[in-house]
Short mmCIF file of N, CA and C in Angstrom, two decimals:
data_model
loop_
_atom_site.label_atom_id
_atom_site.label_comp_id
_atom_site.label_asym_id
_atom_site.label_seq_id
_atom_site.Cartn_x
_atom_site.Cartn_y
_atom_site.Cartn_z
N GLN A 865 5.15 40.03 7.84
CA GLN A 865 5.45 40.43 9.20
C GLN A 865 5.47 39.26 10.16
N VAL A 866 4.59 38.29 9.99
CA VAL A 866 4.59 37.15 10.88
C VAL A 866 5.54 36.08 10.33
N GLN A 867 6.32 35.49 11.20
CA GLN A 867 7.21 34.40 10.85
C GLN A 867 6.66 33.11 11.45
N LEU A 868 6.76 32.03 10.67
CA LEU A 868 6.20 30.75 11.08
C LEU A 868 7.27 29.68 11.02
N VAL A 869 7.31 28.85 12.05
CA VAL A 869 8.28 27.76 12.11
C VAL A 869 7.56 26.49 12.54
N GLU A 870 7.59 25.47 11.67
CA GLU A 870 6.96 24.20 11.97
C GLU A 870 7.93 23.27 12.66
N SER A 871 7.37 22.35 13.43
CA SER A 871 8.15 21.31 14.07
C SER A 871 7.23 20.14 14.37
N GLY A 872 7.80 19.03 14.79
CA GLY A 872 7.01 17.89 15.20
C GLY A 872 6.95 16.76 14.20
N GLY A 873 7.50 16.96 13.02
CA GLY A 873 7.51 15.89 12.03
C GLY A 873 8.45 14.78 12.43
N GLY A 874 8.36 13.68 11.71
CA GLY A 874 9.21 12.55 12.01
C GLY A 874 8.80 11.33 11.23
N LEU A 875 9.39 10.20 11.58
CA LEU A 875 9.10 8.92 10.97
C LEU A 875 8.20 8.11 11.88
N VAL A 876 7.06 7.69 11.37
CA VAL A 876 6.13 6.89 12.14
C VAL A 876 5.61 5.74 11.28
N GLN A 877 5.13 4.71 11.95
CA GLN A 877 4.52 3.59 11.25
C GLN A 877 3.05 3.90 10.94
N ALA A 878 2.53 3.24 9.92
CA ALA A 878 1.13 3.42 9.58
C ALA A 878 0.26 3.15 10.79
N GLY A 879 -0.75 4.01 10.97
CA GLY A 879 -1.62 3.92 12.14
C GLY A 879 -1.17 4.78 13.30
N GLY A 880 0.02 5.32 13.22
CA GLY A 880 0.54 6.15 14.29
C GLY A 880 0.06 7.58 14.21
N SER A 881 0.57 8.40 15.11
CA SER A 881 0.15 9.78 15.23
C SER A 881 1.33 10.71 15.42
N LEU A 882 1.17 11.94 14.97
CA LEU A 882 2.14 12.99 15.21
C LEU A 882 1.37 14.28 15.48
N ARG A 883 1.94 15.11 16.32
CA ARG A 883 1.38 16.43 16.57
C ARG A 883 2.35 17.45 16.00
N LEU A 884 1.95 18.09 14.93
CA LEU A 884 2.76 19.11 14.31
C LEU A 884 2.47 20.46 14.94
N SER A 885 3.51 21.26 15.13
CA SER A 885 3.37 22.56 15.75
C SER A 885 3.83 23.65 14.80
N CYS A 886 3.22 24.80 14.92
CA CYS A 886 3.59 25.98 14.15
C CYS A 886 3.72 27.13 15.12
N ALA A 887 4.95 27.59 15.32
CA ALA A 887 5.22 28.69 16.22
C ALA A 887 5.26 30.00 15.43
N ALA A 888 4.53 30.98 15.89
CA ALA A 888 4.47 32.27 15.22
C ALA A 888 5.21 33.33 16.00
N SER A 889 5.85 34.23 15.30
CA SER A 889 6.50 35.39 15.90
C SER A 889 6.32 36.59 14.99
N GLY A 890 6.39 37.78 15.57
CA GLY A 890 6.19 38.99 14.79
C GLY A 890 4.74 39.28 14.48
N GLY A 891 3.85 38.49 15.01
CA GLY A 891 2.42 38.67 14.82
C GLY A 891 1.68 37.68 15.68
N THR A 892 0.42 37.92 15.92
CA THR A 892 -0.38 37.05 16.77
C THR A 892 -1.26 36.14 15.91
N ILE A 893 -1.30 34.88 16.28
CA ILE A 893 -2.08 33.90 15.53
C ILE A 893 -3.53 34.30 15.43
N SER A 894 -4.06 34.94 16.46
CA SER A 894 -5.47 35.32 16.46
C SER A 894 -5.80 36.36 15.40
N SER A 895 -4.79 36.99 14.82
CA SER A 895 -4.99 37.99 13.78
C SER A 895 -5.02 37.40 12.38
N TYR A 896 -4.79 36.10 12.27
CA TYR A 896 -4.65 35.46 10.97
C TYR A 896 -5.54 34.24 10.81
N TYR A 897 -5.98 34.05 9.56
CA TYR A 897 -6.47 32.75 9.16
C TYR A 897 -5.24 31.86 9.05
N MET A 898 -5.33 30.64 9.56
CA MET A 898 -4.20 29.72 9.54
C MET A 898 -4.54 28.49 8.71
N GLY A 899 -3.55 28.00 8.01
CA GLY A 899 -3.73 26.82 7.20
C GLY A 899 -2.56 25.87 7.31
N TRP A 900 -2.84 24.61 7.01
CA TRP A 900 -1.81 23.59 6.86
C TRP A 900 -1.91 23.02 5.45
N PHE A 901 -0.78 22.92 4.80
CA PHE A 901 -0.66 22.32 3.48
C PHE A 901 0.42 21.24 3.53
N ARG A 902 0.43 20.38 2.54
CA ARG A 902 1.48 19.37 2.47
C ARG A 902 1.88 19.15 1.04
N GLN A 903 3.10 18.72 0.85
CA GLN A 903 3.61 18.46 -0.49
C GLN A 903 4.42 17.18 -0.48
N ALA A 904 3.95 16.20 -1.22
CA ALA A 904 4.64 14.94 -1.39
C ALA A 904 5.57 15.03 -2.58
N PRO A 905 6.60 14.18 -2.63
CA PRO A 905 7.52 14.21 -3.75
C PRO A 905 6.80 14.06 -5.09
N GLY A 906 7.11 14.95 -6.02
CA GLY A 906 6.51 14.89 -7.34
C GLY A 906 5.08 15.36 -7.45
N LYS A 907 4.53 15.88 -6.36
CA LYS A 907 3.14 16.34 -6.37
C LYS A 907 3.04 17.82 -5.99
N GLU A 908 1.89 18.40 -6.31
CA GLU A 908 1.63 19.78 -5.94
C GLU A 908 1.40 19.90 -4.44
N ARG A 909 1.66 21.10 -3.94
CA ARG A 909 1.34 21.38 -2.55
C ARG A 909 -0.17 21.41 -2.41
N GLU A 910 -0.71 20.61 -1.50
CA GLU A 910 -2.15 20.48 -1.38
C GLU A 910 -2.66 20.91 -0.01
N PHE A 911 -3.89 21.38 -0.02
CA PHE A 911 -4.55 21.83 1.19
C PHE A 911 -4.81 20.68 2.14
N VAL A 912 -4.63 20.94 3.43
CA VAL A 912 -4.90 19.95 4.46
C VAL A 912 -6.00 20.44 5.41
N ALA A 913 -5.81 21.63 5.98
CA ALA A 913 -6.75 22.13 6.98
C ALA A 913 -6.62 23.64 7.09
N ALA A 914 -7.68 24.30 7.55
CA ALA A 914 -7.65 25.74 7.75
C ALA A 914 -8.53 26.10 8.94
N MET A 915 -8.25 27.25 9.53
CA MET A 915 -8.98 27.75 10.67
C MET A 915 -9.18 29.24 10.54
N ARG A 916 -10.40 29.71 10.85
CA ARG A 916 -10.67 31.14 10.84
C ARG A 916 -9.87 31.84 11.93
N ARG A 917 -9.81 33.17 11.84
CA ARG A 917 -9.03 33.94 12.80
C ARG A 917 -9.46 33.72 14.24
N ASP A 918 -10.76 33.56 14.44
CA ASP A 918 -11.26 33.38 15.79
C ASP A 918 -11.19 31.92 16.25
N GLY A 919 -10.76 31.05 15.37
CA GLY A 919 -10.62 29.65 15.72
C GLY A 919 -11.92 28.89 15.82
N GLY A 920 -13.03 29.54 15.50
CA GLY A 920 -14.33 28.92 15.68
C GLY A 920 -14.80 28.05 14.55
N THR A 921 -14.14 28.16 13.40
CA THR A 921 -14.56 27.40 12.23
C THR A 921 -13.33 26.77 11.59
N THR A 922 -13.44 25.51 11.23
CA THR A 922 -12.33 24.79 10.61
C THR A 922 -12.80 24.14 9.32
N LEU A 923 -11.83 23.81 8.49
CA LEU A 923 -12.10 23.17 7.22
C LEU A 923 -11.00 22.14 6.96
N TYR A 924 -11.39 20.98 6.44
CA TYR A 924 -10.44 19.91 6.21
C TYR A 924 -10.59 19.34 4.80
N ALA A 925 -9.46 18.91 4.26
CA ALA A 925 -9.52 18.16 3.02
C ALA A 925 -10.20 16.82 3.27
N ASP A 926 -10.93 16.34 2.29
CA ASP A 926 -11.64 15.07 2.45
C ASP A 926 -10.68 13.94 2.83
N SER A 927 -9.47 14.01 2.33
CA SER A 927 -8.51 12.93 2.55
C SER A 927 -8.06 12.81 4.01
N VAL A 928 -8.25 13.88 4.81
CA VAL A 928 -7.79 13.85 6.19
C VAL A 928 -8.92 14.04 7.18
N LYS A 929 -10.10 14.37 6.73
CA LYS A 929 -11.21 14.62 7.63
C LYS A 929 -11.48 13.41 8.50
N GLY A 930 -11.62 13.65 9.79
CA GLY A 930 -11.84 12.57 10.73
C GLY A 930 -10.58 12.02 11.32
N ARG A 931 -9.43 12.33 10.71
CA ARG A 931 -8.13 11.87 11.20
C ARG A 931 -7.25 12.99 11.71
N PHE A 932 -7.34 14.15 11.09
CA PHE A 932 -6.50 15.29 11.45
C PHE A 932 -7.34 16.36 12.13
N THR A 933 -6.72 17.11 13.02
CA THR A 933 -7.40 18.21 13.70
C THR A 933 -6.48 19.42 13.77
N ILE A 934 -6.97 20.56 13.31
CA ILE A 934 -6.25 21.81 13.44
C ILE A 934 -6.74 22.54 14.69
N SER A 935 -5.83 23.11 15.44
CA SER A 935 -6.19 23.83 16.66
C SER A 935 -5.16 24.91 16.90
N ARG A 936 -5.45 25.77 17.86
CA ARG A 936 -4.48 26.80 18.20
C ARG A 936 -4.55 27.12 19.68
N ASP A 937 -3.45 27.62 20.19
CA ASP A 937 -3.35 28.09 21.56
C ASP A 937 -2.89 29.54 21.47
N ASN A 938 -3.82 30.45 21.60
CA ASN A 938 -3.50 31.87 21.47
C ASN A 938 -2.51 32.34 22.51
N ALA A 939 -2.59 31.79 23.72
CA ALA A 939 -1.68 32.21 24.78
C ALA A 939 -0.24 31.89 24.42
N LYS A 940 -0.03 30.79 23.70
CA LYS A 940 1.32 30.39 23.29
C LYS A 940 1.66 30.83 21.88
N ASN A 941 0.68 31.45 21.20
CA ASN A 941 0.86 31.87 19.82
C ASN A 941 1.29 30.70 18.95
N MET A 942 0.59 29.58 19.10
CA MET A 942 0.92 28.34 18.41
C MET A 942 -0.30 27.78 17.70
N VAL A 943 -0.07 27.16 16.58
CA VAL A 943 -1.08 26.42 15.85
C VAL A 943 -0.60 24.98 15.73
N TYR A 944 -1.52 24.05 15.81
CA TYR A 944 -1.18 22.64 15.80
C TYR A 944 -1.95 21.88 14.73
N LEU A 945 -1.39 20.79 14.30
CA LEU A 945 -2.09 19.84 13.46
C LEU A 945 -1.87 18.46 14.09
N GLN A 946 -2.92 17.93 14.70
CA GLN A 946 -2.86 16.59 15.24
C GLN A 946 -3.19 15.63 14.12
N THR A 947 -2.28 14.73 13.84
CA THR A 947 -2.46 13.76 12.76
C THR A 947 -2.56 12.37 13.37
N ASN A 948 -3.69 11.73 13.17
CA ASN A 948 -3.94 10.39 13.70
C ASN A 948 -4.17 9.41 12.56
N SER A 949 -4.07 8.14 12.89
CA SER A 949 -4.31 7.07 11.91
C SER A 949 -3.57 7.33 10.61
N LEU A 950 -2.30 7.66 10.76
CA LEU A 950 -1.50 8.04 9.60
C LEU A 950 -1.36 6.90 8.59
N LYS A 951 -1.37 7.27 7.33
CA LYS A 951 -1.24 6.35 6.22
C LYS A 951 0.01 6.69 5.42
N PRO A 952 0.56 5.72 4.71
CA PRO A 952 1.73 6.03 3.87
C PRO A 952 1.49 7.20 2.92
N GLU A 953 0.29 7.35 2.42
CA GLU A 953 -0.01 8.45 1.52
C GLU A 953 -0.03 9.83 2.19
N ASP A 954 0.07 9.84 3.53
CA ASP A 954 0.21 11.11 4.25
C ASP A 954 1.64 11.62 4.24
N THR A 955 2.57 10.81 3.77
CA THR A 955 3.97 11.19 3.73
C THR A 955 4.14 12.46 2.88
N ALA A 956 4.72 13.48 3.46
CA ALA A 956 4.89 14.76 2.77
C ALA A 956 5.62 15.72 3.69
N VAL A 957 6.03 16.84 3.11
CA VAL A 957 6.47 17.97 3.91
C VAL A 957 5.24 18.79 4.24
N TYR A 958 5.03 19.05 5.51
CA TYR A 958 3.86 19.79 5.97
C TYR A 958 4.23 21.24 6.25
N TYR A 959 3.45 22.15 5.72
CA TYR A 959 3.71 23.58 5.82
C TYR A 959 2.58 24.29 6.58
N CYS A 960 2.95 25.17 7.45
CA CYS A 960 2.03 26.07 8.11
C CYS A 960 1.95 27.36 7.31
N ALA A 961 0.77 27.94 7.21
CA ALA A 961 0.59 29.16 6.44
C ALA A 961 -0.38 30.10 7.13
N ALA A 962 -0.23 31.40 6.88
CA ALA A 962 -1.09 32.41 7.48
C ALA A 962 -1.56 33.41 6.45
N ALA A 963 -2.78 33.86 6.61
CA ALA A 963 -3.37 34.90 5.76
C ALA A 963 -4.07 35.92 6.62
N GLY A 964 -3.82 37.21 6.36
CA GLY A 964 -4.46 38.24 7.13
C GLY A 964 -5.96 38.26 6.93
N ASP A 965 -6.38 37.95 5.74
CA ASP A 965 -7.80 37.90 5.42
C ASP A 965 -7.98 37.05 4.19
N LEU A 966 -9.12 36.45 4.04
CA LEU A 966 -9.43 35.64 2.86
C LEU A 966 -10.92 35.40 2.78
N TRP A 967 -11.36 35.07 1.58
CA TRP A 967 -12.71 34.55 1.44
C TRP A 967 -12.67 33.11 1.91
N TRP A 968 -13.55 32.75 2.80
CA TRP A 968 -13.54 31.40 3.34
C TRP A 968 -13.65 30.36 2.25
N SER A 969 -14.36 30.68 1.20
CA SER A 969 -14.50 29.75 0.08
C SER A 969 -13.18 29.54 -0.65
N LYS A 970 -12.20 30.41 -0.41
CA LYS A 970 -10.90 30.30 -1.05
C LYS A 970 -9.82 29.79 -0.10
N ALA A 971 -10.22 29.33 1.07
CA ALA A 971 -9.26 28.95 2.11
C ALA A 971 -8.39 27.75 1.72
N THR A 972 -8.78 27.01 0.71
CA THR A 972 -8.01 25.85 0.28
C THR A 972 -6.94 26.20 -0.75
N MET A 973 -6.89 27.46 -1.19
CA MET A 973 -5.97 27.87 -2.23
C MET A 973 -4.65 28.39 -1.67
N ARG A 974 -3.56 27.89 -2.20
CA ARG A 974 -2.24 28.31 -1.74
C ARG A 974 -2.02 29.81 -1.86
N ALA A 975 -2.53 30.40 -2.93
CA ALA A 975 -2.23 31.78 -3.25
C ALA A 975 -2.78 32.78 -2.25
N VAL A 976 -3.77 32.41 -1.45
CA VAL A 976 -4.35 33.36 -0.51
C VAL A 976 -3.54 33.50 0.76
N TYR A 977 -2.56 32.65 0.96
CA TYR A 977 -1.72 32.69 2.16
C TYR A 977 -0.41 33.41 1.85
N ALA A 978 -0.16 34.48 2.55
CA ALA A 978 1.02 35.31 2.28
C ALA A 978 2.26 34.85 3.05
N TYR A 979 2.06 34.14 4.14
CA TYR A 979 3.15 33.75 5.01
C TYR A 979 3.22 32.25 5.15
N TRP A 980 4.44 31.72 5.06
CA TRP A 980 4.65 30.28 5.08
C TRP A 980 5.85 29.93 5.95
N GLY A 981 5.76 28.78 6.60
CA GLY A 981 6.89 28.25 7.31
C GLY A 981 7.80 27.47 6.38
N GLN A 982 8.85 26.91 6.95
CA GLN A 982 9.84 26.18 6.16
C GLN A 982 9.46 24.74 5.90
N GLY A 983 8.48 24.23 6.63
CA GLY A 983 8.03 22.87 6.45
C GLY A 983 8.68 21.90 7.42
N THR A 984 7.94 20.84 7.72
CA THR A 984 8.46 19.75 8.55
C THR A 984 8.08 18.43 7.89
N GLN A 985 9.04 17.51 7.83
CA GLN A 985 8.84 16.26 7.11
C GLN A 985 8.09 15.25 7.96
N VAL A 986 7.05 14.68 7.36
CA VAL A 986 6.32 13.56 7.96
C VAL A 986 6.48 12.37 7.04
N THR A 987 7.00 11.29 7.57
CA THR A 987 7.18 10.07 6.79
C THR A 987 6.45 8.93 7.49
N VAL A 988 5.56 8.28 6.77
CA VAL A 988 4.76 7.19 7.32
C VAL A 988 5.14 5.91 6.59
N SER A 989 5.65 4.96 7.33
CA SER A 989 6.07 3.69 6.76
C SER A 989 4.94 2.68 6.84
N SER A 990 4.93 1.75 5.90
CA SER A 990 3.91 0.72 5.85
C SER A 990 4.32 -0.52 6.61
#
């Protein structure tokens, strides 16, 4: 029921920042657990960050903790991923995902998210 569209990707140099956006329609962000995943060429889609429905609790992959921040603006029905201190290994297609409910311990698993955006490309040059 909820549709997700990512934007904000682009080409940046190592050490730079990008703010990725996820616009939701057909449903309200506050009703969903939200996640960000990424997939680099030749690799599996991997967990990046997640947020509970109320936005009060977040979870990050060790590889991005301290550099990336997931947030949401309920008034705009938007979810964001602020990416700082970008590294070449952050290069990937970044996907926004939503789940109506999940076990928090399973928030890093792709299969628990029923709704996905089309992805936005982030390329970090060295």
